Coordinates of C-alpha atoms in Angstrom, one line a residue:
M1 CA 3.2 -8.1 33.6
S2 CA 5.6 -5.2 34.2
S3 CA 5.7 -2.2 32.0
S4 CA 8.5 -2.6 29.3
E5 CA 11.1 -0.2 28.4
P6 CA 10.0 2.4 25.7
A7 CA 10.5 0.8 22.2
Q8 CA 13.3 1.9 20.1
K9 CA 12.2 4.5 17.7
D10 CA 12.8 3.9 14.0
P11 CA 16.2 5.3 13.2
Q12 CA 14.6 7.1 10.2
S13 CA 13.0 10.6 11.0
A14 CA 9.3 10.6 11.4
N15 CA 9.3 12.6 8.2
S16 CA 9.9 9.5 6.3
W17 CA 6.7 7.9 7.3
P18 CA 3.6 8.7 5.6
R19 CA 1.0 10.9 7.9
I20 CA -1.6 8.7 9.2
A21 CA -4.9 9.1 10.6
V22 CA -7.0 6.6 12.5
V23 CA -10.7 7.5 11.9
G24 CA -12.7 5.7 14.6
A25 CA -10.3 5.3 17.3
G26 CA -11.8 2.1 19.1
A27 CA -10.3 -1.0 19.9
V28 CA -8.8 -1.9 16.4
G29 CA -7.9 1.8 15.4
G30 CA -6.3 1.9 18.9
Y31 CA -4.3 -1.0 18.5
F32 CA -2.9 -0.8 14.9
G33 CA -2.5 3.2 14.9
G34 CA -0.8 2.5 18.5
M35 CA 1.6 0.1 17.1
L36 CA 2.4 2.7 14.1
A37 CA 2.7 5.5 16.6
R38 CA 5.1 3.5 19.0
A39 CA 7.3 2.8 15.7
G40 CA 7.6 6.5 15.2
A41 CA 4.9 7.2 12.6
P42 CA 3.1 10.4 12.9
V43 CA -0.4 9.4 13.7
I44 CA -3.5 11.4 14.6
F45 CA -6.3 9.4 16.4
I46 CA -9.9 10.8 15.5
G47 CA -12.6 9.5 17.9
R48 CA -14.9 10.2 20.9
P49 CA -14.2 13.0 23.1
E50 CA -13.3 11.0 26.1
F51 CA -11.1 9.0 24.2
V52 CA -9.3 12.0 22.7
D53 CA -9.0 13.8 26.1
A54 CA -7.3 10.6 27.5
V55 CA -4.9 10.5 24.6
K56 CA -4.0 14.3 25.0
Q57 CA -3.4 14.1 28.6
N58 CA -1.7 10.9 29.2
G59 CA -0.9 9.3 25.7
L60 CA -2.4 6.1 24.4
F61 CA -1.8 3.1 27.0
L62 CA -1.1 -0.1 25.1
D63 CA -1.7 -3.2 27.3
T64 CA -0.9 -6.0 24.9
V65 CA 0.4 -9.6 25.2
Q66 CA 3.8 -8.7 24.5
F67 CA 4.5 -5.4 26.4
Q68 CA 2.8 -2.4 28.4
E69 CA 3.7 0.8 27.1
R70 CA 2.3 4.5 26.9
V71 CA 2.6 5.9 23.2
K72 CA 2.4 9.6 22.8
A73 CA -0.1 10.6 19.9
E74 CA -2.2 13.4 18.6
A75 CA -5.8 13.0 18.9
S76 CA -9.1 15.0 17.9
S77 CA -12.7 14.6 17.8
D78 CA -13.2 16.5 14.6
L79 CA -13.1 14.4 11.4
A80 CA -11.3 17.5 9.7
A81 CA -8.0 16.8 11.6
A82 CA -7.7 13.8 8.8
R83 CA -6.8 16.5 6.5
G84 CA -3.2 15.9 5.2
A85 CA -3.3 12.3 6.0
E86 CA -1.7 9.9 3.5
I87 CA -3.1 6.8 5.0
I88 CA -6.3 6.7 6.7
L89 CA -7.2 3.6 8.7
F90 CA -11.0 3.5 8.5
C91 CA -12.2 2.0 11.4
V92 CA -15.5 3.3 12.1
K93 CA -18.5 0.8 13.0
T94 CA -20.3 0.0 9.8
I95 CA -23.3 1.7 10.8
D96 CA -21.2 5.0 10.4
T97 CA -19.5 4.2 7.1
A98 CA -21.6 6.4 4.8
E99 CA -21.7 9.5 6.7
T100 CA -17.8 9.4 7.6
A101 CA -16.9 8.5 4.0
R102 CA -19.2 11.6 2.9
G103 CA -17.1 13.8 5.3
L104 CA -13.7 12.3 4.4
A105 CA -14.5 13.2 0.5
K106 CA -14.7 16.7 1.6
I107 CA -11.2 17.1 3.1
L108 CA -8.7 14.2 1.4
S109 CA -6.3 14.4 -1.2
K110 CA -6.9 12.6 -4.2
D111 CA -3.8 10.3 -3.4
A112 CA -4.8 9.6 0.1
V113 CA -5.2 5.8 0.8
I114 CA -7.9 4.7 2.7
V115 CA -7.9 1.1 4.3
S116 CA -11.1 -0.2 5.5
M117 CA -10.4 -2.3 8.8
Q118 CA -14.0 -3.0 9.5
N119 CA -16.3 -6.0 10.0
G120 CA -18.1 -7.3 7.0
V121 CA -17.2 -8.1 3.5
D122 CA -18.7 -5.2 1.4
N123 CA -17.3 -2.0 3.2
A124 CA -15.1 -0.6 0.2
E125 CA -18.4 -0.8 -2.0
Q126 CA -20.2 1.0 0.7
I127 CA -17.6 3.7 1.2
A128 CA -17.5 4.1 -2.7
A129 CA -21.2 4.1 -2.9
A130 CA -21.5 6.9 -0.5
S131 CA -18.7 9.2 -1.4
G132 CA -17.1 8.1 -4.5
L133 CA -13.8 7.5 -2.6
K134 CA -11.9 4.1 -3.3
A135 CA -10.8 2.1 -0.3
L136 CA -8.6 -0.8 0.2
P137 CA -10.5 -3.5 2.3
A138 CA -8.6 -5.3 4.8
A139 CA -9.2 -8.6 7.0
V140 CA -8.2 -7.9 10.3
Y141 CA -7.6 -10.3 13.0
V142 CA -7.1 -8.8 16.6
A143 CA -8.5 -9.5 20.0
A144 CA -8.7 -6.0 21.7
S145 CA -11.1 -4.0 23.7
V146 CA -11.0 -0.4 25.3
P147 CA -11.6 -1.1 28.9
A148 CA -11.0 2.7 29.7
P149 CA -10.7 5.9 27.7
G150 CA -7.4 6.0 26.0
T151 CA -6.4 2.3 26.9
V152 CA -6.2 -0.5 24.6
K153 CA -6.2 -4.1 26.0
H154 CA -4.7 -6.6 23.3
V155 CA -5.2 -10.4 24.2
G156 CA -4.6 -12.0 20.9
R157 CA -3.2 -11.9 17.3
G158 CA -2.8 -8.4 15.7
D159 CA -2.3 -9.1 12.0
L160 CA -4.2 -8.2 8.9
V161 CA -4.5 -9.0 5.2
L162 CA -4.6 -6.8 2.1
G163 CA -5.0 -7.7 -1.5
P164 CA -4.4 -8.1 -4.3
R165 CA -0.9 -7.3 -4.9
N166 CA -0.2 -4.2 -6.5
E167 CA 2.0 -0.7 -6.0
I168 CA -0.6 0.5 -3.2
T169 CA -1.3 -2.7 -1.2
E170 CA 2.4 -3.5 -1.0
R171 CA 3.2 0.2 0.1
V172 CA 0.5 0.1 2.8
A173 CA 1.8 -3.5 3.9
A174 CA 5.4 -2.0 4.0
V175 CA 4.1 0.5 6.4
F176 CA 2.6 -1.9 8.7
T177 CA 5.7 -4.5 8.5
R178 CA 8.1 -1.6 9.6
A179 CA 5.8 -1.1 12.6
K180 CA 6.2 -4.8 13.6
V181 CA 2.4 -5.6 12.5
P182 CA 2.2 -8.6 10.5
C183 CA 0.6 -7.9 7.2
R184 CA 0.3 -10.0 4.0
I185 CA -1.3 -10.0 0.8
S186 CA -3.5 -12.1 -0.8
E187 CA -5.0 -12.8 -4.4
N188 CA -8.2 -13.8 -2.7
L189 CA -8.9 -10.9 -0.4
I190 CA -12.6 -11.5 -0.8
G191 CA -12.1 -15.1 0.5
E192 CA -10.2 -13.6 3.5
L193 CA -13.0 -11.2 4.5
W194 CA -15.4 -14.2 4.1
T195 CA -13.3 -16.3 6.4
K196 CA -13.5 -13.5 9.1
L197 CA -17.5 -13.1 8.3
V198 CA -17.8 -16.9 8.9
W199 CA -16.3 -16.7 12.5
N200 CA -18.0 -13.4 13.2
S201 CA -21.4 -14.5 12.0
A202 CA -21.2 -17.8 14.1
L203 CA -19.7 -16.2 17.4
N204 CA -21.0 -12.5 17.7
A205 CA -24.6 -12.7 18.1
V206 CA -24.7 -15.9 20.5
S207 CA -22.4 -14.1 22.7
A208 CA -24.4 -11.2 22.4
L209 CA -27.7 -12.8 22.9
G210 CA -26.8 -15.2 25.6
K211 CA -24.6 -12.4 27.4
V212 CA -21.8 -14.9 27.6
T213 CA -18.0 -15.1 26.6
Y214 CA -16.7 -17.1 23.8
G215 CA -15.3 -19.9 26.4
E216 CA -19.0 -20.3 27.8
I217 CA -20.3 -20.6 24.0
L218 CA -17.9 -23.5 23.7
A219 CA -18.8 -25.1 27.4
S220 CA -22.4 -25.5 25.9
T221 CA -23.2 -28.6 23.7
D222 CA -26.1 -26.9 22.4
A223 CA -24.5 -23.6 21.8
R224 CA -21.6 -25.5 19.6
Q225 CA -24.6 -26.8 17.7
L226 CA -26.1 -23.6 17.2
L227 CA -22.5 -22.3 16.0
E228 CA -21.9 -25.3 13.7
T229 CA -25.3 -24.7 11.9
T230 CA -24.6 -20.9 11.5
V231 CA -21.1 -21.7 9.7
Y232 CA -22.7 -24.2 7.4
E233 CA -25.1 -21.7 6.3
V234 CA -22.6 -19.1 5.8
L235 CA -20.5 -21.5 3.7
A236 CA -23.8 -22.3 1.7
V237 CA -24.2 -18.6 0.7
A238 CA -20.6 -18.1 0.1
K239 CA -20.3 -21.0 -2.3
T240 CA -23.6 -19.6 -4.1
S241 CA -21.9 -16.2 -4.3
G242 CA -18.9 -17.9 -6.1
V243 CA -16.9 -17.0 -3.2
Q244 CA -14.2 -19.6 -1.5
P245 CA -13.4 -18.4 2.2
A246 CA -9.7 -18.5 2.5
G247 CA -8.6 -21.7 4.1
L248 CA -11.8 -23.0 4.6
E249 CA -12.4 -25.5 1.5
D250 CA -13.4 -28.1 4.1
P251 CA -16.4 -27.2 6.0
K252 CA -14.9 -29.0 9.0
A253 CA -12.0 -26.7 8.8
A254 CA -14.4 -23.7 9.0
L255 CA -16.1 -24.9 12.0
A256 CA -12.6 -25.9 13.8
G257 CA -11.5 -22.1 13.0
A258 CA -14.8 -20.7 14.8
Y259 CA -13.7 -23.1 17.7
K260 CA -10.0 -21.8 17.8
V261 CA -11.3 -18.4 17.6
A262 CA -13.3 -18.9 20.5
E263 CA -10.7 -20.6 22.5
Q264 CA -8.1 -18.0 21.9
M265 CA -10.7 -15.3 23.1
A266 CA -12.2 -17.6 25.5
A267 CA -12.5 -14.8 28.3
T268 CA -13.7 -12.1 25.8
R269 CA -17.5 -11.1 24.7
S270 CA -18.1 -10.1 21.2
S271 CA -18.0 -6.5 19.9
T272 CA -21.7 -7.4 19.3
A273 CA -22.4 -8.3 22.9
Q274 CA -20.2 -5.2 24.2
D275 CA -22.2 -2.8 22.1
M276 CA -25.4 -4.2 23.3
M277 CA -24.3 -4.0 27.0
R278 CA -23.6 -0.3 26.6
G279 CA -26.9 0.5 24.7
K280 CA -25.3 0.9 21.3
K281 CA -26.5 -0.1 18.1
T282 CA -24.4 -3.0 16.9
E283 CA -22.9 -4.1 13.5
I284 CA -25.4 -7.2 13.0
D285 CA -26.7 -5.8 9.8
S286 CA -23.0 -6.2 8.4
L287 CA -22.9 -9.7 9.9
N288 CA -25.8 -12.3 10.0
G289 CA -27.7 -9.6 8.3
F290 CA -25.7 -9.4 5.3
I291 CA -26.1 -13.3 5.1
V292 CA -29.7 -12.9 5.5
R293 CA -30.0 -10.5 2.6
R294 CA -27.6 -12.4 0.4
G295 CA -29.4 -15.5 1.1
R296 CA -32.7 -14.0 0.0
E297 CA -31.1 -12.8 -3.1
L298 CA -29.7 -16.1 -4.1
N299 CA -32.6 -18.3 -2.6
V300 CA -30.2 -19.9 -0.1
A301 CA -32.4 -20.7 3.2
V302 CA -30.5 -19.2 6.2
P303 CA -33.1 -19.7 9.1
V304 CA -30.5 -19.8 12.0
N305 CA -28.8 -16.8 10.6
H306 CA -32.1 -14.9 10.2
A307 CA -33.1 -15.9 13.8
L308 CA -29.9 -14.6 15.1
F309 CA -30.1 -11.3 13.2
T310 CA -33.8 -10.7 13.9
L311 CA -33.3 -11.4 17.9
V312 CA -30.1 -9.0 18.0
K313 CA -32.3 -6.1 16.0
L314 CA -35.2 -6.9 18.3
A315 CA -32.8 -6.4 21.4
E316 CA -31.2 -3.3 20.5
G317 CA -34.9 -2.1 19.3
T318 CA -33.8 -1.0 15.9
F319 CA -35.8 -3.2 13.4

């Protein structure tokens, strides 16, 4: 794919956009923040020094399904750089949620809108418990990675769901829509978050422990059986919790959805696998670990999720 011509900037001035800070500029924050910056929004990325140095020197390189483009943006490794932002894309790993939220509480204005774009279903509650800050949870669907500092490789989707409908969610959705990022509003956002949790719980740990891509999971009959059992356990916990995962009223639809995700990202390894390969702590506590904890609370047996959770924790040495 050849590099595209630079996108036409929004005819309105940058001042008409809200100031946006991406906290935790990795694959998710890099993609969505990059799309906003490409459209003309004033975006500052807050991330690791190697990412920041690359963006400062050469801009953020978006290598997407639709285009390849280098986008100019500000970047900093100091959380204080989020001061003055009106919208914060909260994209840190769930293991860093509490510490980051406490840091933001010291610098954000009371009117700032925090959008949690993380894996898991209870991040808004975790942010509030740690800092008193109110956050909008978002269900995020994007297949992306960071193959090199300052580069985001996008291979599929790139949309998100907010909810419920109110003045704030409509305002945030309008910002994303203006940047050509599909964003819809749901009255069952918790169900949307659980739908993503179903698929993450089914695929992430298996990819990590097997050291395989999603496509290799699908190619194995035994792995598909493992995936199926994991999905049905998560659905059982959801049902007992009084949650209806969006679009998964039929359990077979949940399994089909997991297969579809795996097919769309066949050449990709899960974020859990990527973290383990780099020797980083994973988000397994917010995925299969969450299901294990909730299952215990509700007296719902989840032996496969427990096995996957335990094996990942042992492998990363953080039990």
